[in-house]
Tab-separated table of C-alpha atoms in Angstrom:
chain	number	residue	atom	x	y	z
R	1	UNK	CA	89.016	74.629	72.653
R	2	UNK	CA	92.349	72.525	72.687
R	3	UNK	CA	91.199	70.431	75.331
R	4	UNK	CA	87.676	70.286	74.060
R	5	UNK	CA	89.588	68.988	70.348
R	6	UNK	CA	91.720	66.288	72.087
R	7	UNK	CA	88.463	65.114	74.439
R	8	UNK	CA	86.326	64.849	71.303
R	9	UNK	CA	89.133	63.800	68.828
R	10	UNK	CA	87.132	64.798	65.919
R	11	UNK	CA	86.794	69.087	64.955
R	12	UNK	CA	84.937	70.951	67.446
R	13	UNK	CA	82.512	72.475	64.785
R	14	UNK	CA	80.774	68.589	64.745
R	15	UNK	CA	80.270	68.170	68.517
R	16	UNK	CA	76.583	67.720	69.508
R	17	UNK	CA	75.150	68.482	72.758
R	18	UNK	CA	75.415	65.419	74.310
R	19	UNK	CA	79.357	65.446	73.558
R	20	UNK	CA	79.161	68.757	75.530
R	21	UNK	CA	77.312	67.473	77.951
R	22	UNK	CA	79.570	64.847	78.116
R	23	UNK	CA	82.798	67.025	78.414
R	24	UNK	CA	81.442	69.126	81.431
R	25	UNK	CA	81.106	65.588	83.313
R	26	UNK	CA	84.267	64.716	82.362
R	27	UNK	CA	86.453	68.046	83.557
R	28	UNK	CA	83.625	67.766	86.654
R	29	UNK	CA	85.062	64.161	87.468
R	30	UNK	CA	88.767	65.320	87.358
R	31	UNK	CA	87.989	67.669	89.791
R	32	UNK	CA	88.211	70.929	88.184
R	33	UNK	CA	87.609	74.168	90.462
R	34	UNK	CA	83.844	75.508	89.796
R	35	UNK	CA	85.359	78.987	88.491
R	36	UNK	CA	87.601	77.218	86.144
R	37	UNK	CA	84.649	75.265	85.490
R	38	UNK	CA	81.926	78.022	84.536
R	39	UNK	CA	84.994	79.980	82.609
R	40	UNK	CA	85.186	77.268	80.598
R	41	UNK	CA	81.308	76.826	79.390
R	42	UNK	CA	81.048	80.503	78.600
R	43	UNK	CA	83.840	80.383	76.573
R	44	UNK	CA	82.300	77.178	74.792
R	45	UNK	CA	78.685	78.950	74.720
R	46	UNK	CA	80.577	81.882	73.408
R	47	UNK	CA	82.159	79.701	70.420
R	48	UNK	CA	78.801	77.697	69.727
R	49	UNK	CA	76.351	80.584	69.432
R	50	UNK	CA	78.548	83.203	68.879
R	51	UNK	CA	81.567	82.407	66.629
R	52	UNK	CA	79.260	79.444	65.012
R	53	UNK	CA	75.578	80.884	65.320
R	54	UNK	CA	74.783	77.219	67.263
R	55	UNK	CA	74.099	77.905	70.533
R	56	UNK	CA	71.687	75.021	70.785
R	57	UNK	CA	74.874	73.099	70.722
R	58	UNK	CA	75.192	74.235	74.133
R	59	UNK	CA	71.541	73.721	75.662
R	60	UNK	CA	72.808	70.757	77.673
R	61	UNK	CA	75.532	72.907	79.530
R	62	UNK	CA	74.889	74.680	82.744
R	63	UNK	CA	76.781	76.412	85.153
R	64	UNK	CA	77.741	74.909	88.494
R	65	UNK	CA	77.532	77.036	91.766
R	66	UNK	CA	80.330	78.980	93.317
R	67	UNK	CA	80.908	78.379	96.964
R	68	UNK	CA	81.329	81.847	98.321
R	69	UNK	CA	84.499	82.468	100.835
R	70	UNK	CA	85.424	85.263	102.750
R	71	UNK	CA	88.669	86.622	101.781
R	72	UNK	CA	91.623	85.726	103.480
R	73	UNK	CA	92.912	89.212	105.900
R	74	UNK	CA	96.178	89.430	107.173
R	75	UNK	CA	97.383	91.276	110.518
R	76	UNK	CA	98.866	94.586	110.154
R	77	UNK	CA	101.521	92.642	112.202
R	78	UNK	CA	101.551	89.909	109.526
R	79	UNK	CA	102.062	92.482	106.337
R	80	UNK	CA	104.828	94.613	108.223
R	81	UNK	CA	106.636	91.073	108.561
R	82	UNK	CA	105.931	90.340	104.785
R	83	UNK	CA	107.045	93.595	103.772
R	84	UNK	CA	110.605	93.255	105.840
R	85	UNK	CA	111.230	90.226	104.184
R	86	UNK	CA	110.478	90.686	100.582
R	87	UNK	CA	113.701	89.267	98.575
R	88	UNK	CA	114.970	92.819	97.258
R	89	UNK	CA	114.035	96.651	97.480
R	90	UNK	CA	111.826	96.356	94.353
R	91	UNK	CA	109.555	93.484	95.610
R	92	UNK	CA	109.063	95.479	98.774
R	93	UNK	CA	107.935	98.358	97.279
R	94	UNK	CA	105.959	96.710	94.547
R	95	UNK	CA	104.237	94.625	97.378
R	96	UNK	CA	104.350	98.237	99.655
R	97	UNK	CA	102.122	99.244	96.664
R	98	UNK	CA	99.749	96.738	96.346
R	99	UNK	CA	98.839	96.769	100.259
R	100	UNK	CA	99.406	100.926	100.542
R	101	UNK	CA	97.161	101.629	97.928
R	102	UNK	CA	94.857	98.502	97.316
R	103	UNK	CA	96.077	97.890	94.006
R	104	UNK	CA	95.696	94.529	91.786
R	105	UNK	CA	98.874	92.249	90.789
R	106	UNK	CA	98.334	93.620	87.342
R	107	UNK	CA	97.167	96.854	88.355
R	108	UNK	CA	100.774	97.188	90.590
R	109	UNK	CA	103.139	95.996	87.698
R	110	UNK	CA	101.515	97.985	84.665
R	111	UNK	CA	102.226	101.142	86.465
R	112	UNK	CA	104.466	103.745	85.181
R	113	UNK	CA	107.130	106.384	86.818
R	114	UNK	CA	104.601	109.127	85.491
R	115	UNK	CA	101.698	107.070	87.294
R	116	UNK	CA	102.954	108.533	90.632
R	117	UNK	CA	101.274	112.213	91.276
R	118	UNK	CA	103.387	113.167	94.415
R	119	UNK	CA	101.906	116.646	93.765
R	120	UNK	CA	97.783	115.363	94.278
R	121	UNK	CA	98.977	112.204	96.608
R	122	UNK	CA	97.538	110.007	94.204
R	123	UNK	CA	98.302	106.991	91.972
R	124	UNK	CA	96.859	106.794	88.228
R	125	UNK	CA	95.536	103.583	87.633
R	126	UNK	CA	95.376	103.779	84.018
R	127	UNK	CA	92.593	100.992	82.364
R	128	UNK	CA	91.984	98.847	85.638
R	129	UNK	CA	89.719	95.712	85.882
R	130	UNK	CA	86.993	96.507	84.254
R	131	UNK	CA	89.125	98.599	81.593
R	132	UNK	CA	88.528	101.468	83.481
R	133	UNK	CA	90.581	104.390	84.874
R	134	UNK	CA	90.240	105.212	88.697
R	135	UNK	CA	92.846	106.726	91.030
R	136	UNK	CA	94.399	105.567	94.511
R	137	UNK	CA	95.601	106.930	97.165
R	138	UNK	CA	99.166	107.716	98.093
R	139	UNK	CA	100.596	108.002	101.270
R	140	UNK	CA	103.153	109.361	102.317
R	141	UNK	CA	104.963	106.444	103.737
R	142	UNK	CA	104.197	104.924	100.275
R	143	UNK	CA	105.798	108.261	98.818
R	144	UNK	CA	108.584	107.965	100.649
R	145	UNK	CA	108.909	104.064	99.915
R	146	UNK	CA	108.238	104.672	95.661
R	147	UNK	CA	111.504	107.381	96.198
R	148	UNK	CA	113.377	105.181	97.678
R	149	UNK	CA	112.967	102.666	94.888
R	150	UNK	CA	113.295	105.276	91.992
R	151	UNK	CA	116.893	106.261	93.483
R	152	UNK	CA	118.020	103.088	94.098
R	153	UNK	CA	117.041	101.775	90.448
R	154	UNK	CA	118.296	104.920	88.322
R	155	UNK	CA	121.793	104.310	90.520
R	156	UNK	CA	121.879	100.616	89.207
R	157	UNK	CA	120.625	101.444	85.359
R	158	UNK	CA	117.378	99.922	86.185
R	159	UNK	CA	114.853	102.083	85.436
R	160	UNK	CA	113.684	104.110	82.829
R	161	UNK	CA	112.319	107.925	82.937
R	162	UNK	CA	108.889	107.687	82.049
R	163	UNK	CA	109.159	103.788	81.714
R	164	UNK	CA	107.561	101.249	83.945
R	165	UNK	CA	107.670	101.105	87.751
R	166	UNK	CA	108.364	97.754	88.486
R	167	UNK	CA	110.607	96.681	84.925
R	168	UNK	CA	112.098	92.983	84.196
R	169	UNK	CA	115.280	92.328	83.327
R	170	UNK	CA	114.438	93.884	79.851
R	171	UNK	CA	113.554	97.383	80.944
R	172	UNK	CA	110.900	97.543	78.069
R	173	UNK	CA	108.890	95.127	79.727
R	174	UNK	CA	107.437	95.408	83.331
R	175	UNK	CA	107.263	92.929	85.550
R	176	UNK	CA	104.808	90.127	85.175
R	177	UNK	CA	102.060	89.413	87.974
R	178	UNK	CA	103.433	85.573	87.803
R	179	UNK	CA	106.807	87.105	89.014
R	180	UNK	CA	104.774	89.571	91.261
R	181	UNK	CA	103.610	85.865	92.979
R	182	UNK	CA	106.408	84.624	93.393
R	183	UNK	CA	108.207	87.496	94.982
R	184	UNK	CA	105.500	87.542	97.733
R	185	UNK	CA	105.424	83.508	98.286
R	186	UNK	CA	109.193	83.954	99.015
R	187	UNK	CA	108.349	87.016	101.473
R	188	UNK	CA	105.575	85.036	103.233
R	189	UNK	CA	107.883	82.164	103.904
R	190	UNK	CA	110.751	84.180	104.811
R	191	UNK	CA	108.398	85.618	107.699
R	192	UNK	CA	107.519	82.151	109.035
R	193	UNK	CA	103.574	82.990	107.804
R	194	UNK	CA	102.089	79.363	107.774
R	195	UNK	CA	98.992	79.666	106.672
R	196	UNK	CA	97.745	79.846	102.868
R	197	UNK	CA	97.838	83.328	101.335
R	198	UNK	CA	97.884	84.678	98.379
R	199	UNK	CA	99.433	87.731	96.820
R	200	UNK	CA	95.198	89.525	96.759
R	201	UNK	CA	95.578	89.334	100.820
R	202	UNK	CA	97.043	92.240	100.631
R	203	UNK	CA	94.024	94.196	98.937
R	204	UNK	CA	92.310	92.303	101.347
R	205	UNK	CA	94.156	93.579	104.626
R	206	UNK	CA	93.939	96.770	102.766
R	207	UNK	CA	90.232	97.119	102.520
R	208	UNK	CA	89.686	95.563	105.794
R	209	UNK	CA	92.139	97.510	107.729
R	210	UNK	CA	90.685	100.553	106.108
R	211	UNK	CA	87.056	99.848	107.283
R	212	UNK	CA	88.192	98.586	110.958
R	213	UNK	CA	89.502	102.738	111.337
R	214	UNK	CA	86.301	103.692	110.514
R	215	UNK	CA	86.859	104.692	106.935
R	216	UNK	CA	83.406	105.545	105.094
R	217	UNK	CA	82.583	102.104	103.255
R	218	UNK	CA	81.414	104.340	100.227
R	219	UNK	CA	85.333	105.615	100.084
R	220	UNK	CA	86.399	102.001	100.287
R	221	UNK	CA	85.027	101.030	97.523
R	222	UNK	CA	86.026	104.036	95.218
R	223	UNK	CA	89.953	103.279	96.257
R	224	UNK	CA	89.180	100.069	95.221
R	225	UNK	CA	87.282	100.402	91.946
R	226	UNK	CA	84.532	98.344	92.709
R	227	UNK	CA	81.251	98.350	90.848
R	228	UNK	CA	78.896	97.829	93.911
R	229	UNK	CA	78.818	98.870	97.020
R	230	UNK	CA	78.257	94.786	97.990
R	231	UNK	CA	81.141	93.993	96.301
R	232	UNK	CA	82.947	96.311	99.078
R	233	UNK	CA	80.378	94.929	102.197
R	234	UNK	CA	82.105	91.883	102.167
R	235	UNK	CA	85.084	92.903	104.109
R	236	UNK	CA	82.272	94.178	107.199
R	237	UNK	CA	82.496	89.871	107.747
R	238	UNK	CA	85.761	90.104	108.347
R	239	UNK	CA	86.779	93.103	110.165
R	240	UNK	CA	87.687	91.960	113.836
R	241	UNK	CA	88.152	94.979	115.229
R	242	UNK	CA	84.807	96.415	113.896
R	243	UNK	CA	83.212	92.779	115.452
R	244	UNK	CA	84.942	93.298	118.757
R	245	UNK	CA	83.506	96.369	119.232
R	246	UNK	CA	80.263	95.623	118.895
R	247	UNK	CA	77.915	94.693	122.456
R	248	UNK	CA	76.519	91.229	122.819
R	249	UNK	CA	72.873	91.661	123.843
R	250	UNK	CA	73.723	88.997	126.853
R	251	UNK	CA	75.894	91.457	127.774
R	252	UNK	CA	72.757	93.820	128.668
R	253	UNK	CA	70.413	91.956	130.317
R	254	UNK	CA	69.789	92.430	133.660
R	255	UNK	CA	70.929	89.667	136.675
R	256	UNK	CA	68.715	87.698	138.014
R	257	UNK	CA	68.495	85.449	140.517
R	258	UNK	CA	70.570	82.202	140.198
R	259	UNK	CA	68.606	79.098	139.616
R	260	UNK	CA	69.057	76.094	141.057
């Protein structure tokens, strides 16, 4: 609405939809991504027939379409690397976390000591994406990784009982997913991983690895928390291994005599 105030220059409440129409070219023109893009008009649509019961205001407004990628998988070879050279014992675990169990950047840092249910082998995700709860699974490499952590950071003062996981410098706030970002750039670069990645890879790599040992693609997408089941499918594009395995029909058809 800020940038919508300083486009028009004038109060939002008296743009028309041709001033609308006119912004949308505008943040179009300077190249804005199309998520950004369609974020952006349903928060205006939201403000204009919502908040001011004018949603005609908005009849000009459309949203654009989203090219679809697949996600970006790394090598189990490439996420042992990252791990080994995360920048401290805490981003290696956090990051152990996020490709051990599948979890979210915000779904890693907003977990708590009392989060981890050695007892079950599972991780409480407490209000995920979607604000919902689910639970993940816990391995015990994972286990073994999370102890690790916990000793280290109750020797050093850094933790509190019952308090986050993954805690900032002030111990009553946890770690931010920004910081989360950063701590894996520095890991990928420290491993000599040239290609662009994000910190999601590794949910990525862990759905994908998951599905290329034969894991049920129904469990997959519980550990995960998705919605639908297509939501989950995605990763079948990308599993090598699974692709690899599969028979080309040339590779069935019967020789024949060579033509000349």
């Amino acid at each position: 609405m800020k940038q919508l105030t300083r486009f028009l220059g004038r109060s939002p409440d008296t743009a028309t939809p041709e001033d609308l129409r006119a912004y949308q070219l505008q943040l179009v023109q300077t190249g804005v991504a199309s998520t950004t893009l369609n974020r952006t008009i349903t928060g205006l649509k939201f403000f204009y027939g919502t908040t001011l019961g004018k949603p005609e205001v908005c009849a000009l407004m459309s949203p654009v379409r989203t090219p679809e990628r697949l996600p970006v998988v790394l090598s189990p070879e490439e996420v042992a690397e990252i791990l080994a050279c995360a920048p401290s014992l805490k981003a290696q675990t956090a990051l152990s976390v996020s490709y051990g169990a599948g979890l979210r950047a915000s779904e890693v840092v907003r977990l708590k000591t009392t989060d981890i249910d050695s007892d079950r082998g599972v991780i409480r995700v407490d209000q995920g994406k979607g604000d919902k709860d689910r639970t993940a699974m816990l391995s015990e490499a994972l286990l073994d990784q999370l102890r690790a952590w916990y000793r280290h950071a109750r020797a050093k003062h850094a933790i509190k009982p019952g308090g986050w996981l993954f805690p900032g410098m002030n111990l009553e706030r946890h770690l931010s997913s920004r910081q989360l970002n950063r701590l894996f750039h520095q890991a990928v670069a420290a491993a000599g991983i040239k290609r662009r990645v994000n910190l999601h890879a590794l949910r990525h790599s862990f759905a994908t690895h998951l599905l290329e040992q034969k894991t049920d693609i129904r469990v997959i997408q519980v550990l995960l928390g998705h919605k639908k089941l297509e939501t989950t499918a995605r990763y079948s594009h990308v599993a090598s291994k699974t692709l690899l395995e599969v028979q080309s029909p040339l590779e069935r058809l019967p020789l024949g005599k060579k033509r000349r």
